[in-house]
Amino acid sequence: GKRLRPLLVLLSARSFNYAGDKHHLLAAIIEFIHTATLLHDDVVDESNLRRGNETANALFGNAASVLVGDFLYSRAFEMMVDIDDMRVMQILATTTNVIAEGEVMQLMNVHDAETTEEKYLEVIYCKTAKLFEAAAQLGAILCQRNDAEVQAMAAYGRHLGTAFQLIDDVMDYSSNSEQMGKNVGDDLAEGKPTLPLIYAMQQGNAEQVVTIKSAIEKGGYDKINEVQAIIQQTGALEYTEKMAQQQAQLAIKELTHLPDSENKTVLENIARLSVYRSH
């Protein structure tokens, strides 16, 4: 996922034959906003590992992480002024708001074993898919494309971002920390009820449900092996992967609005590859 969001801005703009230079600035703005969210995320989650490296808060403390995140947000909005487009400003302001709402929603769901699939999907739309949506549609807006094309690019980004997060949640229970750049079972340890857990509780027997509920409510790594076994037995990872594949296909379908080009092919391949990161 490294630099994927700014890449979407560039590919979207180039797909519509953008001839200016503001797409580079817009890509930087998207990356600044993304990095700011990561810095604040890691403080909220008390995470100590990201992409296989120590997090900023683990290295420098929470105060520095929060302040640098604040600086990146404010710098991003300062850079937006140079784009000189109120529609771009509106989308980025709304996106930043929605991401913050997603953070609050996720915080409310922590240690809540009653979290539904619907609530989970709402959180990942706000926290992850919304920025993908903005990145993809902003390229079309720069090119002053019609509303149908702008909305198609927004939908592409939304579906791609959803697929991307679903696979992230699969990888939390199916790979080692070196491969995914975080500790295995981090979501469970933080008490986050992600889709593999929600589905496992829907499909599991009474004893399995009690085990997962207890693990979500208490957090920590004590029951990670038991929970991983239940997730495997109930087919929760396969279910989550299948949903990710469906989202990736929906993303690709939206690209029919684009003229054929190498950039369009890259966007299609990004959607496919987002799902196969777990293999």
Short mmCIF file of C-alpha atoms in Angstrom, two decimals:
data_model
loop_
_atom_site.label_atom_id
_atom_site.label_comp_id
_atom_site.label_asym_id
_atom_site.label_seq_id
_atom_site.Cartn_x
_atom_site.Cartn_y
_atom_site.Cartn_z
CA GLY A 1 0.00 0.00 0.00
CA LYS A 2 3.03 2.27 0.11
CA ARG A 3 2.40 5.45 -1.94
CA LEU A 4 -0.67 3.83 -3.51
CA ARG A 5 -3.03 6.71 -2.78
CA PRO A 6 -0.92 9.42 -4.48
CA LEU A 7 -0.35 7.01 -7.37
CA LEU A 8 -4.12 6.88 -7.86
CA VAL A 9 -4.20 10.66 -8.27
CA LEU A 10 -1.49 10.52 -10.96
CA LEU A 11 -2.99 7.55 -12.81
CA SER A 12 -6.48 9.03 -12.72
CA ALA A 13 -5.28 12.36 -14.13
CA ARG A 14 -3.16 10.68 -16.81
CA SER A 15 -6.02 8.37 -17.80
CA PHE A 16 -7.93 11.49 -18.84
CA ASN A 17 -4.87 12.98 -20.59
CA TYR A 18 -4.23 15.74 -18.03
CA ALA A 19 -1.72 18.22 -19.43
CA GLY A 20 -1.03 20.41 -16.38
CA ASP A 21 1.23 19.94 -13.35
CA LYS A 22 -1.18 20.26 -10.40
CA HIS A 23 -1.63 16.48 -10.17
CA HIS A 24 1.84 16.23 -8.58
CA LEU A 25 0.86 18.71 -5.85
CA LEU A 26 -2.44 16.93 -5.33
CA ALA A 27 -0.66 13.57 -4.99
CA ALA A 28 1.61 15.08 -2.31
CA ILE A 29 -1.43 16.47 -0.46
CA ILE A 30 -3.07 13.02 -0.42
CA GLU A 31 0.13 11.43 0.91
CA PHE A 32 0.49 14.11 3.61
CA ILE A 33 -3.07 13.48 4.78
CA HIS A 34 -2.50 9.71 4.73
CA THR A 35 0.75 9.97 6.71
CA ALA A 36 -0.91 12.26 9.26
CA THR A 37 -3.68 9.69 9.78
CA LEU A 38 -1.07 6.93 10.30
CA LEU A 39 0.81 8.97 12.91
CA HIS A 40 -2.38 9.68 14.83
CA ASP A 41 -3.63 6.08 14.34
CA ASP A 42 -0.53 4.60 15.92
CA VAL A 43 -0.88 6.85 18.97
CA VAL A 44 -4.57 5.96 19.40
CA ASP A 45 -3.88 2.23 18.89
CA GLU A 46 -0.66 2.32 20.96
CA SER A 47 1.00 0.42 18.10
CA ASN A 48 4.75 -0.15 18.08
CA LEU A 49 5.23 -1.70 14.62
CA ARG A 50 4.24 -0.54 11.12
CA ARG A 51 5.54 -2.01 7.82
CA GLY A 52 8.06 -3.98 9.85
CA ASN A 53 9.56 -0.85 11.42
CA GLU A 54 9.08 0.76 14.80
CA THR A 55 6.33 3.39 14.74
CA ALA A 56 7.10 7.08 15.27
CA ASN A 57 5.38 7.03 18.66
CA ALA A 58 7.47 4.02 19.72
CA LEU A 59 10.65 5.86 18.71
CA PHE A 60 9.87 9.47 19.63
CA GLY A 61 6.85 9.34 21.93
CA ASN A 62 3.20 10.29 21.52
CA ALA A 63 3.64 14.06 21.74
CA ALA A 64 6.01 14.23 18.76
CA SER A 65 3.77 11.92 16.69
CA VAL A 66 0.64 13.98 17.35
CA LEU A 67 2.39 17.27 16.60
CA VAL A 68 4.01 16.03 13.37
CA GLY A 69 0.63 14.65 12.30
CA ASP A 70 -0.96 18.04 13.01
CA PHE A 71 1.76 19.75 10.96
CA LEU A 72 1.18 17.43 7.98
CA TYR A 73 -2.57 18.10 8.09
CA SER A 74 -2.09 21.88 8.22
CA ARG A 75 0.59 21.80 5.51
CA ALA A 76 -1.72 19.73 3.30
CA PHE A 77 -4.45 22.36 3.60
CA GLU A 78 -1.94 25.12 2.90
CA MET A 79 -0.93 23.29 -0.29
CA MET A 80 -4.59 22.95 -1.28
CA VAL A 81 -4.80 26.72 -1.65
CA ASP A 82 -2.23 26.49 -4.46
CA ILE A 83 -4.52 24.10 -6.37
CA ASP A 84 -7.01 27.01 -6.48
CA ASP A 85 -10.10 24.85 -6.99
CA MET A 86 -12.99 25.00 -4.52
CA ARG A 87 -14.31 21.59 -5.61
CA VAL A 88 -10.94 20.00 -4.78
CA MET A 89 -10.89 21.83 -1.43
CA GLN A 90 -14.42 20.65 -0.64
CA ILE A 91 -13.63 17.00 -1.39
CA LEU A 92 -10.43 17.01 0.67
CA ALA A 93 -12.06 18.83 3.60
CA THR A 94 -14.97 16.35 3.59
CA THR A 95 -12.57 13.42 3.28
CA THR A 96 -10.52 14.58 6.27
CA ASN A 97 -13.74 14.94 8.29
CA VAL A 98 -14.95 11.46 7.33
CA ILE A 99 -11.59 9.88 8.25
CA ALA A 100 -11.82 11.50 11.71
CA GLU A 101 -15.39 10.22 12.09
CA GLY A 102 -14.14 6.73 11.19
CA GLU A 103 -11.48 6.94 13.89
CA VAL A 104 -14.12 7.84 16.48
CA MET A 105 -16.44 5.03 15.28
CA GLN A 106 -13.61 2.51 15.49
CA LEU A 107 -12.75 3.70 18.99
CA MET A 108 -16.38 3.17 20.02
CA ASN A 109 -16.28 -0.36 18.59
CA VAL A 110 -13.10 -1.37 20.43
CA HIS A 111 -13.74 -4.30 22.80
CA ASP A 112 -17.35 -4.44 21.54
CA ALA A 113 -18.05 -8.04 20.55
CA GLU A 114 -21.54 -7.04 19.35
CA THR A 115 -20.15 -5.03 16.42
CA THR A 116 -22.06 -6.00 13.26
CA GLU A 117 -20.72 -6.53 9.75
CA GLU A 118 -22.60 -3.39 8.70
CA LYS A 119 -20.92 -1.26 11.38
CA TYR A 120 -17.52 -2.72 10.49
CA LEU A 121 -17.98 -1.89 6.79
CA GLU A 122 -19.01 1.66 7.70
CA VAL A 123 -15.80 2.09 9.70
CA ILE A 124 -13.53 0.83 6.91
CA TYR A 125 -15.31 3.07 4.40
CA CYS A 126 -14.62 6.11 6.58
CA LYS A 127 -11.13 5.16 7.75
CA THR A 128 -9.68 3.69 4.56
CA ALA A 129 -11.89 3.71 1.48
CA LYS A 130 -12.78 7.42 1.67
CA LEU A 131 -9.19 8.55 0.99
CA PHE A 132 -8.90 6.09 -1.92
CA GLU A 133 -12.19 7.50 -3.23
CA ALA A 134 -10.89 11.08 -3.02
CA ALA A 135 -7.55 10.23 -4.64
CA ALA A 136 -9.16 8.51 -7.62
CA GLN A 137 -11.83 11.12 -8.30
CA LEU A 138 -9.56 14.16 -7.89
CA GLY A 139 -7.61 13.22 -11.01
CA ALA A 140 -10.84 13.32 -13.01
CA ILE A 141 -11.84 16.64 -11.44
CA LEU A 142 -8.50 18.19 -12.39
CA CYS A 143 -9.28 17.21 -15.98
CA GLN A 144 -12.77 18.76 -15.70
CA ARG A 145 -14.43 15.50 -16.72
CA ASN A 146 -18.21 15.08 -16.60
CA ASP A 147 -20.03 14.01 -13.45
CA ALA A 148 -20.51 10.40 -14.59
CA GLU A 149 -16.73 9.98 -15.05
CA VAL A 150 -15.94 11.70 -11.74
CA GLN A 151 -18.42 9.46 -9.91
CA ALA A 152 -17.06 6.36 -11.66
CA MET A 153 -13.54 7.19 -10.45
CA ALA A 154 -14.88 7.85 -6.95
CA ALA A 155 -16.60 4.44 -6.96
CA TYR A 156 -13.41 2.79 -8.27
CA GLY A 157 -11.45 4.25 -5.36
CA ARG A 158 -14.13 3.35 -2.83
CA HIS A 159 -14.29 -0.29 -3.92
CA LEU A 160 -10.50 -0.54 -4.17
CA GLY A 161 -10.02 0.92 -0.69
CA THR A 162 -12.58 -1.49 0.75
CA ALA A 163 -10.87 -4.48 -0.89
CA PHE A 164 -7.51 -3.25 0.35
CA GLN A 165 -8.68 -2.99 3.97
CA LEU A 166 -10.47 -6.35 3.89
CA ILE A 167 -7.21 -8.03 2.82
CA ASP A 168 -5.33 -6.14 5.54
CA ASP A 169 -7.74 -7.65 8.04
CA VAL A 170 -7.22 -11.13 6.56
CA MET A 171 -3.45 -10.75 6.80
CA ASP A 172 -3.69 -9.93 10.50
CA TYR A 173 -4.61 -13.58 11.09
CA SER A 174 -2.80 -15.34 8.27
CA SER A 175 0.79 -14.13 7.95
CA ASN A 176 3.91 -13.33 9.92
CA SER A 177 4.84 -9.83 11.03
CA GLU A 178 7.72 -9.56 8.54
CA GLN A 179 5.39 -10.15 5.59
CA MET A 180 2.72 -7.67 6.64
CA GLY A 181 4.77 -5.13 8.58
CA LYS A 182 2.89 -5.50 11.86
CA ASN A 183 2.48 -7.96 14.70
CA VAL A 184 0.20 -10.91 13.95
CA GLY A 185 -2.98 -10.59 15.98
CA ASP A 186 -2.58 -6.84 16.55
CA ASP A 187 -6.25 -6.21 15.78
CA LEU A 188 -7.33 -8.79 18.34
CA ALA A 189 -4.83 -7.52 20.90
CA GLU A 190 -6.29 -4.02 20.48
CA GLY A 191 -9.83 -5.39 20.83
CA LYS A 192 -10.82 -4.52 17.24
CA PRO A 193 -13.72 -6.64 15.94
CA THR A 194 -12.77 -6.98 12.26
CA LEU A 195 -14.70 -9.03 9.68
CA PRO A 196 -12.84 -12.35 10.22
CA LEU A 197 -13.86 -12.22 13.90
CA ILE A 198 -17.41 -11.06 13.19
CA TYR A 199 -17.97 -13.84 10.63
CA ALA A 200 -16.35 -16.48 12.87
CA MET A 201 -18.81 -15.55 15.63
CA GLN A 202 -21.72 -15.83 13.18
CA GLN A 203 -20.63 -19.31 12.06
CA GLY A 204 -19.04 -20.75 15.19
CA ASN A 205 -20.58 -22.95 17.86
CA ALA A 206 -21.49 -21.61 21.31
CA GLU A 207 -18.08 -22.44 22.80
CA GLN A 208 -16.21 -20.78 19.91
CA VAL A 209 -18.38 -17.66 20.17
CA VAL A 210 -17.61 -17.35 23.89
CA THR A 211 -13.87 -17.67 23.18
CA ILE A 212 -13.88 -14.92 20.54
CA LYS A 213 -16.15 -12.60 22.55
CA SER A 214 -13.87 -12.95 25.55
CA ALA A 215 -10.77 -12.28 23.42
CA ILE A 216 -12.31 -9.10 21.92
CA GLU A 217 -13.51 -7.81 25.28
CA LYS A 218 -10.21 -8.45 27.07
CA GLY A 219 -7.76 -7.75 24.24
CA GLY A 220 -4.15 -8.92 24.46
CA TYR A 221 -2.44 -11.87 22.80
CA ASP A 222 -3.40 -14.61 25.29
CA LYS A 223 -6.01 -16.29 23.08
CA ILE A 224 -4.52 -15.56 19.65
CA ASN A 225 -3.80 -19.22 18.84
CA GLU A 226 -7.30 -20.35 19.85
CA VAL A 227 -8.91 -17.53 17.89
CA GLN A 228 -6.78 -18.20 14.81
CA ALA A 229 -7.87 -21.85 14.90
CA ILE A 230 -11.57 -20.87 15.10
CA ILE A 231 -11.14 -18.40 12.24
CA GLN A 232 -9.63 -21.19 10.11
CA GLN A 233 -12.34 -23.69 11.08
CA THR A 234 -15.24 -21.33 10.28
CA GLY A 235 -13.88 -20.23 6.89
CA ALA A 236 -13.78 -16.60 8.04
CA LEU A 237 -10.65 -15.73 6.06
CA GLU A 238 -12.09 -17.22 2.86
CA TYR A 239 -15.31 -15.26 3.42
CA THR A 240 -13.41 -12.00 3.91
CA GLU A 241 -11.17 -12.69 0.89
CA LYS A 242 -14.23 -13.41 -1.26
CA MET A 243 -15.76 -10.08 -0.27
CA ALA A 244 -12.47 -8.36 -1.14
CA GLN A 245 -12.46 -10.04 -4.56
CA GLN A 246 -16.03 -8.85 -5.16
CA GLN A 247 -15.02 -5.30 -4.26
CA ALA A 248 -12.00 -5.47 -6.58
CA GLN A 249 -14.23 -6.63 -9.44
CA LEU A 250 -16.66 -3.78 -8.77
CA ALA A 251 -13.70 -1.37 -8.90
CA ILE A 252 -12.58 -2.74 -12.28
CA LYS A 253 -16.14 -2.52 -13.63
CA GLU A 254 -16.18 1.24 -12.93
CA LEU A 255 -13.19 1.72 -15.24
CA THR A 256 -15.33 1.03 -18.31
CA HIS A 257 -16.01 4.79 -18.23
CA LEU A 258 -12.32 5.45 -19.02
CA PRO A 259 -10.76 5.49 -22.49
CA ASP A 260 -8.43 2.53 -23.10
CA SER A 261 -4.82 3.32 -22.16
CA GLU A 262 -1.79 1.95 -20.32
CA ASN A 263 -2.88 3.95 -17.26
CA LYS A 264 -6.31 2.31 -17.28
CA THR A 265 -4.63 -1.13 -17.45
CA VAL A 266 -2.46 -0.22 -14.45
CA LEU A 267 -5.57 0.82 -12.49
CA GLU A 268 -7.19 -2.54 -13.32
CA ASN A 269 -4.06 -4.42 -12.24
CA ILE A 270 -3.86 -2.47 -8.97
CA ALA A 271 -7.40 -3.65 -8.15
CA ARG A 272 -6.46 -7.27 -8.90
CA LEU A 273 -3.19 -7.12 -6.97
CA SER A 274 -4.83 -5.53 -3.92
CA VAL A 275 -6.58 -8.86 -3.31
CA TYR A 276 -3.60 -11.13 -3.93
CA ARG A 277 -1.36 -9.50 -1.32
CA SER A 278 -2.56 -12.18 1.09
CA HIS A 279 -1.12 -15.05 -1.02
#
